PDB file of C-alpha atoms in Angstrom:
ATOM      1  CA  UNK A 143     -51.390   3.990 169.419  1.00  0.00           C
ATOM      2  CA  UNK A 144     -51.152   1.089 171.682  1.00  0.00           C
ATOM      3  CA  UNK A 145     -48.776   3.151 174.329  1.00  0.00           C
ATOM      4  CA  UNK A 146     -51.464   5.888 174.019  1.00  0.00           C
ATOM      5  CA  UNK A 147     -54.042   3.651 175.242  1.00  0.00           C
ATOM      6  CA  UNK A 148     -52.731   2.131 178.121  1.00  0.00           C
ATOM      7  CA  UNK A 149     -51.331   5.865 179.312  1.00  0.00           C
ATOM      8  CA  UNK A 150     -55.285   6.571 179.018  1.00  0.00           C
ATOM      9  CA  UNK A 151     -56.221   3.460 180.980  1.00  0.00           C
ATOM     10  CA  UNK A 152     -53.813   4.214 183.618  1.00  0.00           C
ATOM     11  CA  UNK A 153     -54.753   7.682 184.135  1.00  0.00           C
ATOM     12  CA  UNK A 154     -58.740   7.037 184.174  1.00  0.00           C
ATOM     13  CA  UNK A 155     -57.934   4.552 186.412  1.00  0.00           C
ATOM     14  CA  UNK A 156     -55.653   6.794 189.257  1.00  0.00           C
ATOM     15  CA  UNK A 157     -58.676   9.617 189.046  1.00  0.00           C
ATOM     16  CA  UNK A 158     -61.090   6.921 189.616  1.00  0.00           C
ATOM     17  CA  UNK A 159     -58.969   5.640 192.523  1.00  0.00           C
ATOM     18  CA  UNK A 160     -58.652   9.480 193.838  1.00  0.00           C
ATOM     19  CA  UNK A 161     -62.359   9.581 193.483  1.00  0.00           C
ATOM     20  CA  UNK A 162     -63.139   7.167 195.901  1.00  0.00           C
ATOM     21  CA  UNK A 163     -60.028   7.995 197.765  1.00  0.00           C
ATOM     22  CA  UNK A 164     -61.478  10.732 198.852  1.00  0.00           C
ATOM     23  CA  UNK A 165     -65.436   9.751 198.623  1.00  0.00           C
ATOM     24  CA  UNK A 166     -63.956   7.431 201.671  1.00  0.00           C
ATOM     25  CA  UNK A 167     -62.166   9.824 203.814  1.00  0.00           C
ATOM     26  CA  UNK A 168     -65.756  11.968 203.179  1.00  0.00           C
ATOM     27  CA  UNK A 169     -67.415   8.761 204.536  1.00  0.00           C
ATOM     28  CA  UNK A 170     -65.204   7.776 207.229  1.00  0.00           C
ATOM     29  CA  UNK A 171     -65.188  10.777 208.608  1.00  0.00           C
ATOM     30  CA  UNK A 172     -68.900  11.708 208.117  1.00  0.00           C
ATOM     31  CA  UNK A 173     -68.632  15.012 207.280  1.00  0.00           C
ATOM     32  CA  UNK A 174     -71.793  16.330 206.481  1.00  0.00           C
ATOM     33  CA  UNK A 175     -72.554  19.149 204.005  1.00  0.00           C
ATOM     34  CA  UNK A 176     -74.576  22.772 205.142  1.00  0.00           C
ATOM     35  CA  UNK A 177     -75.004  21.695 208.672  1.00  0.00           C
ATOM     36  CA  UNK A 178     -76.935  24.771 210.150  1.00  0.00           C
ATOM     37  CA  UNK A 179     -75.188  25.955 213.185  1.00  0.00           C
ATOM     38  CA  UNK A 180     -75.448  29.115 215.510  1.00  0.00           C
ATOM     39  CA  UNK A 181     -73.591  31.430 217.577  1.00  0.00           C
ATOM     40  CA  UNK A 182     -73.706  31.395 221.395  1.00  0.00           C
ATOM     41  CA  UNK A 183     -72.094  33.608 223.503  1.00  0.00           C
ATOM     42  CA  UNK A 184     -70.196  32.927 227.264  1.00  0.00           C
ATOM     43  CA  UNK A 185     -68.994  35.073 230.088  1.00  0.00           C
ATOM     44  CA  UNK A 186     -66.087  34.055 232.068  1.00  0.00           C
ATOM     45  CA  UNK A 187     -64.253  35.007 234.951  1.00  0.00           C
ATOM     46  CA  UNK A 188     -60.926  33.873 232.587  1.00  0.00           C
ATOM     47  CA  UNK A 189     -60.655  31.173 230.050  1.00  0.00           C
ATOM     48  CA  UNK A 190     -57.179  29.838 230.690  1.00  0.00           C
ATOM     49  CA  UNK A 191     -55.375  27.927 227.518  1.00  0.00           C
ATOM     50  CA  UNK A 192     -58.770  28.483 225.673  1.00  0.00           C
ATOM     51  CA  UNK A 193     -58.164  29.219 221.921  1.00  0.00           C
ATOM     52  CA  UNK A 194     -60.140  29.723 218.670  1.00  0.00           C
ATOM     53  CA  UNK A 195     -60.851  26.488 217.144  1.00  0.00           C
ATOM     54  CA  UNK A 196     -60.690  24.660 220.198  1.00  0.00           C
ATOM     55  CA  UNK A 197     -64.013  21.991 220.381  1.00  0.00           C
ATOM     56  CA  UNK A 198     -67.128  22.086 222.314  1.00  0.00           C
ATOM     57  CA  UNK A 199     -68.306  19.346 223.754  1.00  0.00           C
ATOM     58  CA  UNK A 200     -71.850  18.696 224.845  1.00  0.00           C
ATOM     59  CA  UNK A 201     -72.378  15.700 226.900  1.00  0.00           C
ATOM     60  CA  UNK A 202     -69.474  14.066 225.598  1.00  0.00           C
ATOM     61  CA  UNK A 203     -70.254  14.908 221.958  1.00  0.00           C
ATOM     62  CA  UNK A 204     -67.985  17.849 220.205  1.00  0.00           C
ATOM     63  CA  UNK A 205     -71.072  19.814 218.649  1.00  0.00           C
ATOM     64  CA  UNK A 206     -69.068  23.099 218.018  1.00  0.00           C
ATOM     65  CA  UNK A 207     -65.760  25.242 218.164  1.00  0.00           C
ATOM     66  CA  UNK A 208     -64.423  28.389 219.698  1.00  0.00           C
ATOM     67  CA  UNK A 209     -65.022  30.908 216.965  1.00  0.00           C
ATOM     68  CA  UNK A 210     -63.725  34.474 219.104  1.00  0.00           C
ATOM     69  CA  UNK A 211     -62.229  35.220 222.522  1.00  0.00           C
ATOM     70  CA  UNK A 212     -62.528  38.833 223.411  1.00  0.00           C
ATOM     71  CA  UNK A 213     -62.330  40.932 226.460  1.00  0.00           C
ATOM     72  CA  UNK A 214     -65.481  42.195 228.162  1.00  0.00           C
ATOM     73  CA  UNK A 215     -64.817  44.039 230.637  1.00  0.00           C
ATOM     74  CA  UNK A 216     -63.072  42.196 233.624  1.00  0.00           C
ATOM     75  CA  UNK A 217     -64.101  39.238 232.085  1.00  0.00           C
ATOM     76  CA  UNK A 218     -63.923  37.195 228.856  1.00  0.00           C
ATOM     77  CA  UNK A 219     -66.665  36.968 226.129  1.00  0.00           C
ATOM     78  CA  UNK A 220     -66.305  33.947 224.204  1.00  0.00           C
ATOM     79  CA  UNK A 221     -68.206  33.562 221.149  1.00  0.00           C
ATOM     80  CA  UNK A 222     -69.371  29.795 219.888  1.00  0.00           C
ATOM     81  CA  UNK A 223     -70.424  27.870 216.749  1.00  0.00           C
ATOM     82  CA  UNK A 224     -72.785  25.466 217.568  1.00  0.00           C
ATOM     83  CA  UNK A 225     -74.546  22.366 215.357  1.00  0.00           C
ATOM     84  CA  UNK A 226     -77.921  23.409 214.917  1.00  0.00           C
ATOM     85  CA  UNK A 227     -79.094  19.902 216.203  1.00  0.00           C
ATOM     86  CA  UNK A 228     -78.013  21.144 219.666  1.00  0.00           C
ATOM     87  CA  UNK A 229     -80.942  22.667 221.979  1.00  0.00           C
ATOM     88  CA  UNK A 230     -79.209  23.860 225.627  1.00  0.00           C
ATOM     89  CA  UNK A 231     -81.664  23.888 228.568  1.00  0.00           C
ATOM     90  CA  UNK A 232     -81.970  26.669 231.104  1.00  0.00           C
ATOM     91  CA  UNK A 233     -79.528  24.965 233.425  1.00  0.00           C
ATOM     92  CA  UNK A 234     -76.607  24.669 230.755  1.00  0.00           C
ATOM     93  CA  UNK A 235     -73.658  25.041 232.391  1.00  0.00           C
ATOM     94  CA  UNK A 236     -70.279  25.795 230.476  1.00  0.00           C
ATOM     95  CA  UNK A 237     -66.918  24.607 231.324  1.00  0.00           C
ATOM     96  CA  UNK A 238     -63.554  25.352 230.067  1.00  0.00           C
ATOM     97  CA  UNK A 239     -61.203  22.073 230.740  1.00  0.00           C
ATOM     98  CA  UNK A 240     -57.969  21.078 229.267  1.00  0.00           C
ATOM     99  CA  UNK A 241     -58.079  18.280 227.280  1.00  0.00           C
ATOM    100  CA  UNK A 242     -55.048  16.279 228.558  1.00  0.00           C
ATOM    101  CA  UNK A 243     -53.408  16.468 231.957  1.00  0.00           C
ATOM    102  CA  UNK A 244     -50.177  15.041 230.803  1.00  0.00           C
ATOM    103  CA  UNK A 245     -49.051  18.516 229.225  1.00  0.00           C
ATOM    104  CA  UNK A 246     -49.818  22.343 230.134  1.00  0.00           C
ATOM    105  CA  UNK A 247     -49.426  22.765 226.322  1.00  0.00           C
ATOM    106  CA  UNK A 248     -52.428  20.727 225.169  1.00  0.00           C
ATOM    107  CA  UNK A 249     -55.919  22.103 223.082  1.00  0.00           C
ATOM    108  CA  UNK A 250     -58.310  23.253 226.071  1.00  0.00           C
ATOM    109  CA  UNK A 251     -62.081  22.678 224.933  1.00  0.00           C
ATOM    110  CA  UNK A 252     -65.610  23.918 226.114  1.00  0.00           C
ATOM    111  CA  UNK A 253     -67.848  21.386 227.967  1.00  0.00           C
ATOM    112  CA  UNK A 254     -71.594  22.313 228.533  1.00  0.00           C
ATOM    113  CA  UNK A 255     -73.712  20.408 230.982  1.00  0.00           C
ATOM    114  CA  UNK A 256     -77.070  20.124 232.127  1.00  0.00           C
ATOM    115  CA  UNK A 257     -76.850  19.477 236.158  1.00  0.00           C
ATOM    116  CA  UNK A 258     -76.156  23.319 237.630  1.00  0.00           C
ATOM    117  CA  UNK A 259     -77.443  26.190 238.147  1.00  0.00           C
ATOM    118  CA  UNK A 260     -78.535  28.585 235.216  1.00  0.00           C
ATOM    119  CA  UNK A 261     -75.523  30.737 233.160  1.00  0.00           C
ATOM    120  CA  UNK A 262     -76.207  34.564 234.630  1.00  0.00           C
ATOM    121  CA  UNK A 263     -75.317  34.948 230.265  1.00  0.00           C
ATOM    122  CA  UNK A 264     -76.014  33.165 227.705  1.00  0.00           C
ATOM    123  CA  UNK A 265     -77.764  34.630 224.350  1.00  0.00           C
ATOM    124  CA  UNK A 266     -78.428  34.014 221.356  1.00  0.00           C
ATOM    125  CA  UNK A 267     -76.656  36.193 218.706  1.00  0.00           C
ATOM    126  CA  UNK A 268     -77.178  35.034 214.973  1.00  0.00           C
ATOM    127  CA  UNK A 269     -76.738  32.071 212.442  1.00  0.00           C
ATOM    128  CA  UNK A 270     -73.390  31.853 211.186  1.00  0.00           C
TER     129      UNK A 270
END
């Protein structure tokens, strides 16, 4: 009975430590749970190592991802996820840039700023 026990102890004990495990990766991390976002989408005249997934960045801060890249046209239609905490003035301007200049192979991501001229498209599709 005694071996019995201490199995016990020792397996309440690793759930317990795989409970907080990964309460603190939740933590560290701060993922947040049913954060409303919305769908944008962008025209451009190409997108270059653009992908689905890559981030978008808004002032610095990645508040989105890539969610479709499709043709439109003799241009590209790029679809967006958004944070819902996000509200883009008229003079948003989006920018596709490669994340590292040290190799041709790296993640591009999405940058929108506030200091240009207004998007000729931008519009709001639905929540996702």
């Amino acid at each position: 009975m005694d071996k019995h026990t201490a199995e016990l102890k020792v397996g309440i004990l690793v759930i317990l430590a795989l409970v907080i495990f990964g309460y603190g990766i939740i933590w560290i991390k701060d993922y947040k749970f049913r954060v409303e976002h919305y769908a944008l989408e962008v025209l451009f005249p190409r997108v270059g190592n653009l992908d689905i997934g890559d981030p978008v960045s808004v002032l610095g801060v990645d508040k989105g991802e890539v969610k479709e890249i499709r043709l439109d046209g003799g241009d590209v239609l790029v679809t967006v996820s958004m944070a819902g905490d996000v509200i883009l003035k008229k003079d948003a301007t989006f920018t596709v840039k490669v994340a590292s200049f040290f190799r041709m192979t790296s993640p591009a991501m999405l940058t929108v700023t506030r200091t240009s001229p207004p998007l000729s498209r931008i519009s709001l599709i639905s929540p996702l």
